Short mmCIF file of C-alpha atoms and ligand atoms in Angstrom, two decimals:
data_model
loop_
_atom_site.label_atom_id
_atom_site.label_comp_id
_atom_site.label_asym_id
_atom_site.label_seq_id
_atom_site.Cartn_x
_atom_site.Cartn_y
_atom_site.Cartn_z
CA UNK F 26 -13.38 5.61 17.18
CA UNK F 27 -10.15 3.84 18.00
CA UNK F 28 -7.23 4.56 15.75
CA UNK F 29 -5.85 1.77 13.59
CA UNK F 30 -2.77 3.83 12.64
CA UNK F 31 -1.06 6.60 14.62
CA UNK F 32 1.98 8.25 13.09
CA UNK F 33 3.53 10.59 15.63
CA UNK F 34 6.12 13.13 14.60
CA UNK F 35 8.03 10.75 12.37
CA UNK F 36 11.25 12.08 10.83
CA UNK F 37 13.76 10.63 8.32
CA UNK F 38 17.15 11.94 7.42
CA UNK F 39 19.29 10.81 4.49
CA UNK F 40 21.67 13.68 3.83
CA UNK F 41 18.94 16.16 4.48
CA UNK F 42 15.76 15.66 6.51
CA UNK F 43 13.36 14.30 3.87
CA UNK F 44 10.59 13.76 6.44
CA UNK F 45 10.62 16.38 9.14
CA UNK F 46 7.52 15.98 11.24
CA UNK F 47 4.92 13.53 9.94
CA UNK F 48 1.79 12.95 11.97
CA UNK F 49 -1.38 11.20 10.90
CA UNK F 50 -4.05 9.08 12.57
CA UNK F 51 -6.37 6.79 10.62
CA UNK F 52 -9.39 4.86 11.81
CA UNK F 53 -11.01 1.73 10.42
CA UNK F 54 -12.47 2.23 6.92
CA UNK F 55 -10.38 5.29 6.20
CA UNK F 56 -8.76 5.71 2.78
CA UNK F 57 -5.96 8.27 2.83
CA UNK F 58 -4.53 9.49 -0.47
CA UNK F 59 -1.15 11.19 -0.23
CA UNK F 60 -0.05 13.53 -3.03
CA UNK F 61 3.37 15.15 -3.36
CA UNK F 62 5.82 15.96 -6.09
CA UNK F 63 8.65 13.62 -7.08
CA UNK F 64 11.26 13.40 -4.37
CA UNK F 65 8.96 14.74 -1.65
CA UNK F 66 9.41 11.56 0.43
CA UNK F 67 6.26 9.54 -0.29
CA UNK F 68 8.10 6.25 -0.88
CA UNK F 69 10.29 6.87 2.17
CA UNK F 70 7.20 7.32 4.32
CA UNK F 71 5.54 4.11 3.07
CA UNK F 72 8.79 2.21 3.55
CA UNK F 73 8.77 3.32 7.20
CA UNK F 74 5.12 2.39 7.61
CA UNK F 75 5.77 -1.06 6.17
CA UNK F 76 8.76 -1.63 8.47
CA UNK F 77 11.28 -1.82 5.62
CA UNK F 78 13.00 1.41 6.71
CA UNK F 79 13.66 2.83 10.18
CA UNK F 80 12.66 6.39 11.03
CA UNK F 81 15.18 8.78 12.68
CA UNK F 82 12.60 10.02 15.14
CA UNK F 83 9.01 9.81 16.13
CA UNK F 84 6.76 6.90 16.83
CA UNK F 85 4.50 4.51 14.92
CA UNK F 86 1.55 2.81 16.58
CA UNK F 87 -0.71 0.16 15.05
CA UNK F 88 -3.72 -0.88 17.13
CA UNK F 89 -2.05 0.64 20.14
CA UNK F 90 1.22 -1.19 19.72
CA UNK F 91 4.67 -0.16 18.44
CA UNK F 92 5.61 -2.46 15.52
CA UNK F 93 9.27 -1.40 15.62
CA UNK F 94 9.42 -2.98 19.10
CA UNK F 95 7.81 -6.19 17.81
CA UNK F 96 8.42 -6.59 14.08
CA UNK F 97 6.04 -9.49 13.81
CA UNK F 98 3.31 -6.88 13.98
CA UNK F 99 4.29 -5.54 10.55
CA UNK F 100 3.55 -8.88 8.90
CA UNK F 101 0.43 -9.37 10.98
CA UNK F 102 -1.09 -5.96 10.31
CA UNK F 103 0.30 -4.63 7.03
CA UNK F 104 -0.01 -5.49 3.35
CA UNK F 105 2.40 -3.42 1.29
CA UNK F 106 2.48 -2.78 -2.44
CA UNK F 107 5.83 -1.09 -3.10
CA UNK F 108 6.41 1.28 -6.03
CA UNK F 109 8.43 -1.45 -7.79
CA UNK F 110 6.64 -4.79 -7.99
CA UNK F 111 8.20 -7.22 -5.47
CA UNK F 112 7.74 -10.28 -7.66
CA UNK F 113 10.00 -13.20 -8.44
CA UNK F 114 10.10 -12.99 -12.21
CA UNK F 115 11.47 -16.40 -13.25
CA UNK F 116 8.68 -18.50 -11.73
CA UNK F 117 4.92 -18.67 -12.20
CA UNK F 118 2.15 -16.51 -10.77
CA UNK F 119 1.08 -19.43 -8.60
CA UNK F 120 4.63 -19.92 -7.29
CA UNK F 121 4.74 -16.32 -6.15
CA UNK F 122 1.37 -16.66 -4.45
CA UNK F 123 2.38 -19.89 -2.67
CA UNK F 124 5.47 -18.20 -1.31
CA UNK F 125 3.41 -15.46 0.38
CA UNK F 126 0.28 -17.26 1.43
CA UNK F 127 0.18 -18.45 5.00
CA UNK F 128 -3.03 -20.57 4.84
CA UNK F 129 -3.77 -24.10 3.76
CA UNK F 130 -3.93 -25.58 0.25
CA UNK F 131 -7.67 -25.81 0.54
CA UNK F 132 -7.95 -22.13 1.44
CA UNK F 133 -5.71 -21.26 -1.52
CA UNK F 134 -7.99 -23.18 -3.86
CA UNK F 135 -10.93 -21.21 -2.51
CA UNK F 136 -9.18 -17.89 -3.13
CA UNK F 137 -8.72 -19.01 -6.79
CA UNK F 138 -12.34 -20.04 -7.25
CA UNK F 139 -14.18 -17.29 -5.31
CA UNK F 140 -11.78 -15.00 -3.47
CA UNK F 141 -9.24 -12.28 -4.15
CA UNK F 142 -7.32 -14.32 -6.75
CA UNK F 143 -10.43 -14.83 -8.82
CA UNK F 144 -11.44 -11.19 -8.43
CA UNK F 145 -8.02 -10.08 -9.70
CA UNK F 146 -8.25 -12.40 -12.73
CA UNK F 147 -5.25 -14.38 -11.57
CA UNK F 148 -6.95 -17.79 -11.87
CA UNK F 149 -6.64 -17.73 -15.64
CA UNK F 150 -2.93 -16.90 -15.63
CA UNK F 151 -1.78 -18.87 -12.59
CA UNK F 152 0.71 -20.96 -14.58
CA UNK F 153 2.22 -18.12 -16.54
CA UNK F 154 5.74 -17.07 -15.81
CA UNK F 155 5.75 -13.58 -14.18
CA UNK F 156 8.37 -12.24 -16.64
CA UNK F 157 5.85 -12.69 -19.47
CA UNK F 158 3.09 -10.63 -17.83
CA UNK F 159 2.04 -7.09 -18.75
CA UNK F 160 2.63 -4.25 -16.30
CA UNK F 161 -1.03 -4.23 -15.38
CA UNK F 162 -1.08 -7.97 -14.61
CA UNK F 163 2.07 -7.70 -12.51
CA UNK F 164 0.51 -4.85 -10.52
CA UNK F 165 -2.65 -6.88 -9.92
CA UNK F 166 -0.53 -9.76 -8.71
CA UNK F 167 1.39 -7.44 -6.34
CA UNK F 168 -1.86 -6.12 -4.89
CA UNK F 169 -3.25 -9.65 -4.51
CA UNK F 170 -0.08 -10.69 -2.62
CA UNK F 171 -0.50 -7.69 -0.29
CA UNK F 172 -4.07 -8.64 0.43
CA UNK F 173 -3.86 -12.42 0.45
CA UNK F 174 -3.34 -12.81 4.21
CA UNK F 175 -6.17 -10.42 5.06
CA UNK F 176 -4.20 -7.58 6.68
CA UNK F 177 -6.20 -4.80 8.35
CA UNK F 178 -3.89 -2.14 6.87
CA UNK F 179 -2.98 -1.78 3.21
CA UNK F 180 -0.16 0.53 2.04
CA UNK F 181 0.14 1.17 -1.66
CA UNK F 182 2.87 3.22 -3.35
CA UNK F 183 1.44 4.74 -6.57
CA UNK F 184 -0.67 1.64 -7.34
CA UNK F 185 -2.27 3.02 -10.52
CA UNK F 186 0.68 4.83 -12.04
CA UNK F 187 1.39 3.46 -15.54
CA UNK F 188 -1.77 1.39 -15.63
CA UNK F 189 -4.33 1.75 -18.41
CA UNK F 190 -7.89 2.83 -17.72
CA UNK F 191 -9.29 -0.67 -17.31
CA UNK F 192 -6.67 -1.74 -14.81
CA UNK F 193 -6.97 1.52 -12.88
CA UNK F 194 -10.69 0.85 -12.56
CA UNK F 195 -10.04 -2.73 -11.40
CA UNK F 196 -7.61 -1.57 -8.72
CA UNK F 197 -10.07 1.04 -7.46
CA UNK F 198 -12.84 -1.52 -7.33
CA UNK F 199 -10.67 -3.76 -5.22
CA UNK F 200 -9.77 -0.92 -2.88
CA UNK F 201 -13.42 0.07 -2.51
CA UNK F 202 -14.28 -3.51 -1.55
CA UNK F 203 -11.38 -3.65 0.89
CA UNK F 204 -12.50 -0.40 2.60
CA UNK F 205 -16.08 -1.65 2.74
CA UNK F 206 -14.97 -4.80 4.49
CA UNK F 207 -13.33 -2.70 7.21
CA UNK F 208 -9.78 -2.24 5.90
CA UNK F 209 -7.71 0.93 6.19
CA UNK F 210 -5.75 2.28 3.21
CA UNK F 211 -2.84 4.65 2.93
CA UNK F 212 -1.83 5.21 -0.70
CA UNK F 213 0.46 7.59 -2.55
CA UNK F 214 -0.71 8.83 -5.91
CA UNK F 215 -0.47 11.43 -8.62
CA UNK F 216 -3.83 10.60 -10.07
CA UNK F 217 -6.57 13.15 -9.35
CA UNK F 218 -9.30 10.51 -9.55
CA UNK F 219 -8.05 9.07 -6.29
CA UNK F 220 -8.90 12.37 -4.63
CA UNK F 221 -12.59 11.77 -5.26
CA UNK F 222 -12.52 8.21 -3.90
CA UNK F 223 -10.39 8.73 -0.81
CA UNK F 224 -11.96 9.68 2.47
CA UNK F 225 -8.97 11.83 3.29
CA UNK F 226 -6.61 13.77 1.01
CA UNK F 227 -3.12 14.87 2.11
CA UNK F 228 -0.15 16.64 0.66
CA UNK F 229 3.44 15.82 1.52
CA UNK F 230 5.55 18.91 1.07
CA UNK F 231 8.72 20.21 2.72
CA UNK F 232 8.80 17.17 4.96
CA UNK F 233 5.37 17.76 6.45
CA UNK F 234 2.03 16.12 5.80
CA UNK F 235 -1.08 18.35 5.68
CA UNK F 236 -4.75 17.79 4.99
CA UNK F 237 -6.24 19.22 1.85
CA UNK F 238 -9.88 20.12 1.65
CA UNK F 239 -11.96 19.24 -1.36
CA UNK F 240 -11.32 22.37 -3.42
CA UNK F 241 -7.73 23.09 -2.54
CA UNK F 242 -5.13 23.11 -5.36
CA UNK F 243 -2.71 20.22 -4.99
CA UNK F 244 0.31 21.48 -6.92
CA UNK F 245 -0.07 25.22 -6.51
N1 ADP M 321 18.18 5.29 0.25
C1 ADP M 321 18.30 6.62 0.04
N2 ADP M 321 19.44 7.24 0.33
C2 ADP M 321 19.61 8.59 0.16
N3 ADP M 321 18.61 9.38 -0.30
C3 ADP M 321 17.45 8.83 -0.63
C4 ADP M 321 17.23 7.39 -0.46
N4 ADP M 321 15.95 7.11 -0.86
C5 ADP M 321 15.44 8.28 -1.23
N5 ADP M 321 16.31 9.32 -1.10
C6 ADP M 321 16.08 10.75 -1.38
O1 ADP M 321 14.96 11.14 -0.57
C7 ADP M 321 14.09 11.98 -1.28
C8 ADP M 321 12.69 11.43 -1.25
O2 ADP M 321 12.62 10.23 -2.06
P1 ADP M 321 11.34 9.36 -2.15
O3 ADP M 321 10.95 8.95 -0.78
O4 ADP M 321 11.62 8.25 -3.14
O5 ADP M 321 10.29 10.40 -2.73
P2 ADP M 321 8.99 10.19 -3.64
O6 ADP M 321 8.51 8.79 -3.50
O7 ADP M 321 8.01 11.20 -3.14
O8 ADP M 321 9.39 10.48 -5.04
C9 ADP M 321 14.69 12.16 -2.67
O9 ADP M 321 15.46 13.34 -2.70
C10 ADP M 321 15.58 10.94 -2.82
O10 ADP M 321 16.63 11.19 -3.68
MG1 MG M 322 8.04 7.30 -4.79
#
């Protein structure tokens, strides 16, 4: 099957080389869960994949094209949920959504009544100011924003960390639906439950990404 994502020998150096040689290919419908201890470079890797940070070597290919040569491809192909919620706190939920959404008013109304915004429970809090929301609600809004323009690739940086059991379940339900509809997910996580759900489990360690099989210890 054709690859949606090809990461070829990507490296990143701050003072030291945090990412040394990262390679990974993902096809449509794949859900990759990346584990790795604090400071192993997970956020750096997702920043590169989202186009918000430049690598110091290697190549990134989405649908056969290099998004660093045509940055419009990042916004066309990628929805990104960063580790810190990227929300504007002093305005309402709906204001945040309107800023991101590229469709029409009619399409937005439909998302509130039957689409992703309804599914995420955002219809009932659309007029609330973001600063008054719980951590779980803010996370749901961030995920909704990443999905609202129907990107074929979804990147999530520790999406369930600090969420309670109900919200974790909601997020996973959404990801399952997204995969089923043909999306491709790369997420970082510390939560072992994600290992059961993902189609592919990887460990980032010493600047290199390697596949883990089902039984292998993660933090040995
Ligand atoms: N902008 C930066 N400048 C310098 N060092 C950084 C920067 N961002 C991250 N680092 C360092 O790179 C390493 C990996 O960080 P990070 O990608 O946040 O890892 P993780 O998400 O796995 O915790 C850490 O040692 C961190 O201190
Ligand atoms: Mg991180």
